[in-house]
PDB file of C-alpha atoms in Angstrom:
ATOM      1  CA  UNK A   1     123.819 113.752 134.835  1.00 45.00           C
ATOM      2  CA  UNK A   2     126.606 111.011 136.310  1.00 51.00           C
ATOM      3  CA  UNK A   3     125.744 109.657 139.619  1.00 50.00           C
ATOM      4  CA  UNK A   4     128.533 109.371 141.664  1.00 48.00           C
ATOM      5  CA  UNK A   5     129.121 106.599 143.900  1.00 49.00           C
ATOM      6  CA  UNK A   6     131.725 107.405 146.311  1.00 45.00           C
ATOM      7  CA  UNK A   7     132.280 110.715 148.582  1.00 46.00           C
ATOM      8  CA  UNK A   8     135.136 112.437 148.855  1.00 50.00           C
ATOM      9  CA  UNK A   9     134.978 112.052 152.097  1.00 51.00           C
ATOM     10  CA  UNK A  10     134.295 108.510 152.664  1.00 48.00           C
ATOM     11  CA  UNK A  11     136.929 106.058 154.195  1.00 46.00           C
ATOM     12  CA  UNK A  12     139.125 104.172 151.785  1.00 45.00           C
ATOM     13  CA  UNK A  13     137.859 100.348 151.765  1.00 46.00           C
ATOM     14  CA  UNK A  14     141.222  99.185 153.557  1.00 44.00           C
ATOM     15  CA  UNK A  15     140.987 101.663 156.230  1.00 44.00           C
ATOM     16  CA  UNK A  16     137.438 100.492 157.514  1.00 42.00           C
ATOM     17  CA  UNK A  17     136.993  96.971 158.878  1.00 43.00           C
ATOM     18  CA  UNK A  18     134.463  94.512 157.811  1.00 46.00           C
ATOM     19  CA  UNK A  19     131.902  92.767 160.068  1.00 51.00           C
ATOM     20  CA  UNK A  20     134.546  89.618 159.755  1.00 51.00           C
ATOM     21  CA  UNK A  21     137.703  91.316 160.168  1.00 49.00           C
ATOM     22  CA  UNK A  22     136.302  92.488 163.860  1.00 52.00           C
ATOM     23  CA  UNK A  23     137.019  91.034 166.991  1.00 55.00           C
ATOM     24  CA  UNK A  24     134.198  89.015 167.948  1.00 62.00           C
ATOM     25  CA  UNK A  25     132.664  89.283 171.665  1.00 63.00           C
ATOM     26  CA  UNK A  26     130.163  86.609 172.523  1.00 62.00           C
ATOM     27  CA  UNK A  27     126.185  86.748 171.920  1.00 69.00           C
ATOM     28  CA  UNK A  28     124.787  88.049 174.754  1.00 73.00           C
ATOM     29  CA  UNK A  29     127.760  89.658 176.673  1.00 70.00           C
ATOM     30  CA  UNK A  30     126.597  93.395 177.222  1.00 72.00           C
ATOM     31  CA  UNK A  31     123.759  92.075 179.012  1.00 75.00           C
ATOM     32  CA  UNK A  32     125.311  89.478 181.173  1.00 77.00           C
ATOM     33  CA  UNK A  33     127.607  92.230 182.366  1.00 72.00           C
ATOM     34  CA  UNK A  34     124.835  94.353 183.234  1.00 74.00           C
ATOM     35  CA  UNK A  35     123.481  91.074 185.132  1.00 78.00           C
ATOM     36  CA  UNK A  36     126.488  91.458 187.342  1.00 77.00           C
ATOM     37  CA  UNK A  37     127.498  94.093 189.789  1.00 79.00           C
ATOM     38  CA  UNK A  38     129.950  97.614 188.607  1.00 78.00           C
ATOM     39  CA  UNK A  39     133.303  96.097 189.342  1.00 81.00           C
ATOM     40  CA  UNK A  40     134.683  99.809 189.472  1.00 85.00           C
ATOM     41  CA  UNK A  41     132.960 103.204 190.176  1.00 83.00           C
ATOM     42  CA  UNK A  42     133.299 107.051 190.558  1.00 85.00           C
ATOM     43  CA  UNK A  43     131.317 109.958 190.758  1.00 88.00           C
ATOM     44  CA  UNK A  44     129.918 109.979 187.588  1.00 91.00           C
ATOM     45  CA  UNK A  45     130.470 106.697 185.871  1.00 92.00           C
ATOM     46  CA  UNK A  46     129.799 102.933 186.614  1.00 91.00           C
ATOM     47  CA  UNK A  47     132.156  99.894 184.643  1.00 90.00           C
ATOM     48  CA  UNK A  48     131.037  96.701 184.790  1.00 89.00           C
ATOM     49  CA  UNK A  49     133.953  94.422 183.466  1.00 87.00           C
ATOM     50  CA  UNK A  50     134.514  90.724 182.648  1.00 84.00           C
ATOM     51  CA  UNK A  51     138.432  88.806 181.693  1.00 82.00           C
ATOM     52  CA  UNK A  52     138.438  87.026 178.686  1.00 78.00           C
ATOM     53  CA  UNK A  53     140.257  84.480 177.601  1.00 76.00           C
ATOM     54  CA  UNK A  54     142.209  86.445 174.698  1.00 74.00           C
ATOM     55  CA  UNK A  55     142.543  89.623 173.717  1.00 74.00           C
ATOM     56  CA  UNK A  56     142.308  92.501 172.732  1.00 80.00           C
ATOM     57  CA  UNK A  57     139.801  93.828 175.137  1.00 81.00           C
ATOM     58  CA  UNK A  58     136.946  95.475 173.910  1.00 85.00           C
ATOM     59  CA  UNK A  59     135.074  98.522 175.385  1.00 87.00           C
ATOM     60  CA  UNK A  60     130.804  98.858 175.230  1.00 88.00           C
ATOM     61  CA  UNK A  61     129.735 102.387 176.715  1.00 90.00           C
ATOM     62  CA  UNK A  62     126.492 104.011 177.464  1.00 90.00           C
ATOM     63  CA  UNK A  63     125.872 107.152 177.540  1.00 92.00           C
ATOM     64  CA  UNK A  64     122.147 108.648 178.044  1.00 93.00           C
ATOM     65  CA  UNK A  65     120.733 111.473 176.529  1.00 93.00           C
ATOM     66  CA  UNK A  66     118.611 111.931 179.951  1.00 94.00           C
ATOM     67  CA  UNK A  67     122.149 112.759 181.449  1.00 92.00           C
ATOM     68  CA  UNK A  68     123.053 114.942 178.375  1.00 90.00           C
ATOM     69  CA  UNK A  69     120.644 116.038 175.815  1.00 90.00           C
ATOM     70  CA  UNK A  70     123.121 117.190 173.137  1.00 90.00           C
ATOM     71  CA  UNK A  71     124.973 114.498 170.934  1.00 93.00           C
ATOM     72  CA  UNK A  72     127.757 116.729 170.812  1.00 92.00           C
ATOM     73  CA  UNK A  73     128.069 116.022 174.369  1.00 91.00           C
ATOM     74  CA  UNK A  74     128.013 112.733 174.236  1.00 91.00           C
ATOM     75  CA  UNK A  75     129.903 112.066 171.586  1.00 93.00           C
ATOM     76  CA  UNK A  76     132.995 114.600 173.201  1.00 92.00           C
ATOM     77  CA  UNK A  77     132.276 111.993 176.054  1.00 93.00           C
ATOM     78  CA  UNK A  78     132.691 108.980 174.363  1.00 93.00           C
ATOM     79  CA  UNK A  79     135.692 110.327 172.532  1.00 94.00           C
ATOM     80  CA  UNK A  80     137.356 110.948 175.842  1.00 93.00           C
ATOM     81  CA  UNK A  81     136.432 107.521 177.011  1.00 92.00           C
ATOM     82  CA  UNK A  82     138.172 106.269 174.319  1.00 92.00           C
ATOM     83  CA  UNK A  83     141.372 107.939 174.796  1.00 92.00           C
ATOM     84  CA  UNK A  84     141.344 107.133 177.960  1.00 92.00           C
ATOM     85  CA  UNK A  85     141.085 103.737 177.390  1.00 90.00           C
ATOM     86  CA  UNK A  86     143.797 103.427 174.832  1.00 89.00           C
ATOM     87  CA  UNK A  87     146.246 105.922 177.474  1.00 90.00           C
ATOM     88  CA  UNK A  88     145.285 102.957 179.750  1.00 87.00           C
ATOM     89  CA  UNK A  89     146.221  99.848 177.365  1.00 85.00           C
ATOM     90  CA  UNK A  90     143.364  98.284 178.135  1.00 83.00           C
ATOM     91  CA  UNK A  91     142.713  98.191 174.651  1.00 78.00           C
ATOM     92  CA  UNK A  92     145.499  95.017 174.605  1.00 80.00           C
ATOM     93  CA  UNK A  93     144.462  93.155 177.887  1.00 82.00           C
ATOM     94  CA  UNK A  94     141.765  90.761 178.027  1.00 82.00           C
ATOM     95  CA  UNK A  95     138.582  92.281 179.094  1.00 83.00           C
ATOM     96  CA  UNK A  96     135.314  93.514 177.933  1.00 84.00           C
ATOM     97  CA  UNK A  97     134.045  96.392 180.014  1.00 86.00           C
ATOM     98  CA  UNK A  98     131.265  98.179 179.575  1.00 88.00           C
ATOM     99  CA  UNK A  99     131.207 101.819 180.717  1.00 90.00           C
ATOM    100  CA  UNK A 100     127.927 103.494 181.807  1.00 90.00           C
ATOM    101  CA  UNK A 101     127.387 107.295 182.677  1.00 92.00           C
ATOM    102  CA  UNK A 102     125.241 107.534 185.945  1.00 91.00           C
ATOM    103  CA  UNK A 103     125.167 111.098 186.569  1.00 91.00           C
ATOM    104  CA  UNK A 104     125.868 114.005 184.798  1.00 89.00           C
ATOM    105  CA  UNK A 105     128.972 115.892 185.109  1.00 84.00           C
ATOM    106  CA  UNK A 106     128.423 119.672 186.508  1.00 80.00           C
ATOM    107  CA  UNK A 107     128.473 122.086 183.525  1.00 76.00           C
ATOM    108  CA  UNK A 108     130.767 124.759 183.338  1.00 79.00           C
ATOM    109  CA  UNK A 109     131.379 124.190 179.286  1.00 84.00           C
ATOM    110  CA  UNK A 110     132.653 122.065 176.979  1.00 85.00           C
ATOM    111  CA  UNK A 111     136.419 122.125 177.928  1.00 88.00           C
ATOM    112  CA  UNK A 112     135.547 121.673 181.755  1.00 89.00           C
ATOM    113  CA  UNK A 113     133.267 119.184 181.060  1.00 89.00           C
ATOM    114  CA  UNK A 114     136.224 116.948 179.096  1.00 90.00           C
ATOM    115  CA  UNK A 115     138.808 117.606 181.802  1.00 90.00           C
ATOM    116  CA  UNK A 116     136.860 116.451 184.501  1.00 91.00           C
ATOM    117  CA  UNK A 117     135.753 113.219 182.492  1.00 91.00           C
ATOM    118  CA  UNK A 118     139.326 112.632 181.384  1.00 93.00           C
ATOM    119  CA  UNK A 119     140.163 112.676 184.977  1.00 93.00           C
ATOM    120  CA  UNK A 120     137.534 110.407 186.657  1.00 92.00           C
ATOM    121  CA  UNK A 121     137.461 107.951 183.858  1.00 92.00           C
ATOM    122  CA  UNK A 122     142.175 107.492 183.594  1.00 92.00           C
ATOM    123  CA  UNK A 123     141.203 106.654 187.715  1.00 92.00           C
ATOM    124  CA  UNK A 124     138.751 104.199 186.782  1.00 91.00           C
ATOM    125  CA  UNK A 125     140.623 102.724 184.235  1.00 89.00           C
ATOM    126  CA  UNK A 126     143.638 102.405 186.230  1.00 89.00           C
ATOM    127  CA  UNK A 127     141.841 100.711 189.080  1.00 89.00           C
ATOM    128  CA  UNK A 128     140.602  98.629 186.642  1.00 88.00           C
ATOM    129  CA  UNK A 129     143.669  97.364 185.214  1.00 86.00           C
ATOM    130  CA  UNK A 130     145.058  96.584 188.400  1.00 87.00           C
ATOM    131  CA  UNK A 131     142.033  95.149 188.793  1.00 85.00           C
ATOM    132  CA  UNK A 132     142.580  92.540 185.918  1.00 82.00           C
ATOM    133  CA  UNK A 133     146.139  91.790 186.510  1.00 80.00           C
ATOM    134  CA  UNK A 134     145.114  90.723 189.594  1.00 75.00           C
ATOM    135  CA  UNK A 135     142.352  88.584 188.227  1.00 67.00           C
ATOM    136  CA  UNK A 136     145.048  87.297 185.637  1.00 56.00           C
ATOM    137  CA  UNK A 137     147.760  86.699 188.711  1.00 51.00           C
ATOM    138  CA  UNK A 138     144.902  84.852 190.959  1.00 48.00           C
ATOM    139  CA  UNK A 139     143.965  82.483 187.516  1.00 48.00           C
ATOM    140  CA  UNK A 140     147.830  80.940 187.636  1.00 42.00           C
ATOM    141  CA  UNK A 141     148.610  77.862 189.377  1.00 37.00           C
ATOM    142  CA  UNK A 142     150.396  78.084 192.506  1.00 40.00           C
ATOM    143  CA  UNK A 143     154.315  77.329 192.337  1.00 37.00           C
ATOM    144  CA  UNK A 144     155.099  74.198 194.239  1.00 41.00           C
ATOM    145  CA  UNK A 145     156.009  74.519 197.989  1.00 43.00           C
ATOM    146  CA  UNK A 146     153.260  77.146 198.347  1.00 41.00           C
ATOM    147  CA  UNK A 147     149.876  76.312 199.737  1.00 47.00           C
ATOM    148  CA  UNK A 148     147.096  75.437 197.024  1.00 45.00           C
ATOM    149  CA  UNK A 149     145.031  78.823 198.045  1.00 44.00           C
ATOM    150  CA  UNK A 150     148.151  80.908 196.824  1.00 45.00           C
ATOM    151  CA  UNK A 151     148.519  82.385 200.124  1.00 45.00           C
ATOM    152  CA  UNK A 152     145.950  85.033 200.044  1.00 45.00           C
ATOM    153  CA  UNK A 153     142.889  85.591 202.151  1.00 46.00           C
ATOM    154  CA  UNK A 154     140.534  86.795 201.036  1.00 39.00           C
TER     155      UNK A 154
END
């Protein structure tokens, strides 16, 4: 009997990325962004987000199974989040965010359930882009003629 190796199904070796070929987030960043306060919420989710100094940004989401006991669920969740993400191109800017589920969504089946997440989570991520062009515009140096503090008060 031959023992096969490879599946069928498996991804070609040049369409999956190695450990080195990743972007790299520093040790220790999901937790200190837990350390800090949700810079954006809604009903059901919480995002706590930092800038970076390059991109691309890079997303970290958590998703209980107290909240929803099937991984079907969860996983139709985080594939939402996802496209939601990319829809927002945060995907490009320089942030890491990580997205947690708080509550669960009220259940009236599966294509409910990824309608109303779509919906919450493109409002999120839209605050939180203006969000980070903000941050990005309040990092640059004021033009000459202007006062040092940029002119707003916050």
């Amino acid at each position: 009997m031959a023992v096969v190796t490879s599946s069928a199904h498996a991804a070609p070796k040049a369409a999956s990325a190695s450990p080195s070929d990743r972007a790299r987030v520093p040790r220790g960043a999901v937790q200190a962004l837990l350390r800090q306060r949700p810079g954006v919420g809604s009903e059901h989710f919480k995002i706590h987000f930092r800038v970076l100094a390059d991109p691309p940004g890079v997303l970290f989401m958590a998703i209980p199974k107290r909240l929803l006991a099937r991984a079907v669920d969860r996983n139709a969740v985080r594939r939402v989040a996802r496209e939601a993400w990319r829809a927002a191109s945060l995907a490009g800017a320089p942030v890491v965010a990580m997205l947690r589920m708080t509550a669960s969504p009220p259940v009236r089946g599966a294509r409910h359930r990824k309608a109303l997440v779509r919906k919450e989570l493109d409002a999120a991520f839209r605050t939180l882009g203006k969000r980070v062009a903000g941050t990005s515009r309040d990092d640059r140096q004021p033009s000459p003629g202007h006062p040092a503090g940029g002119g707003s008060d916050r």
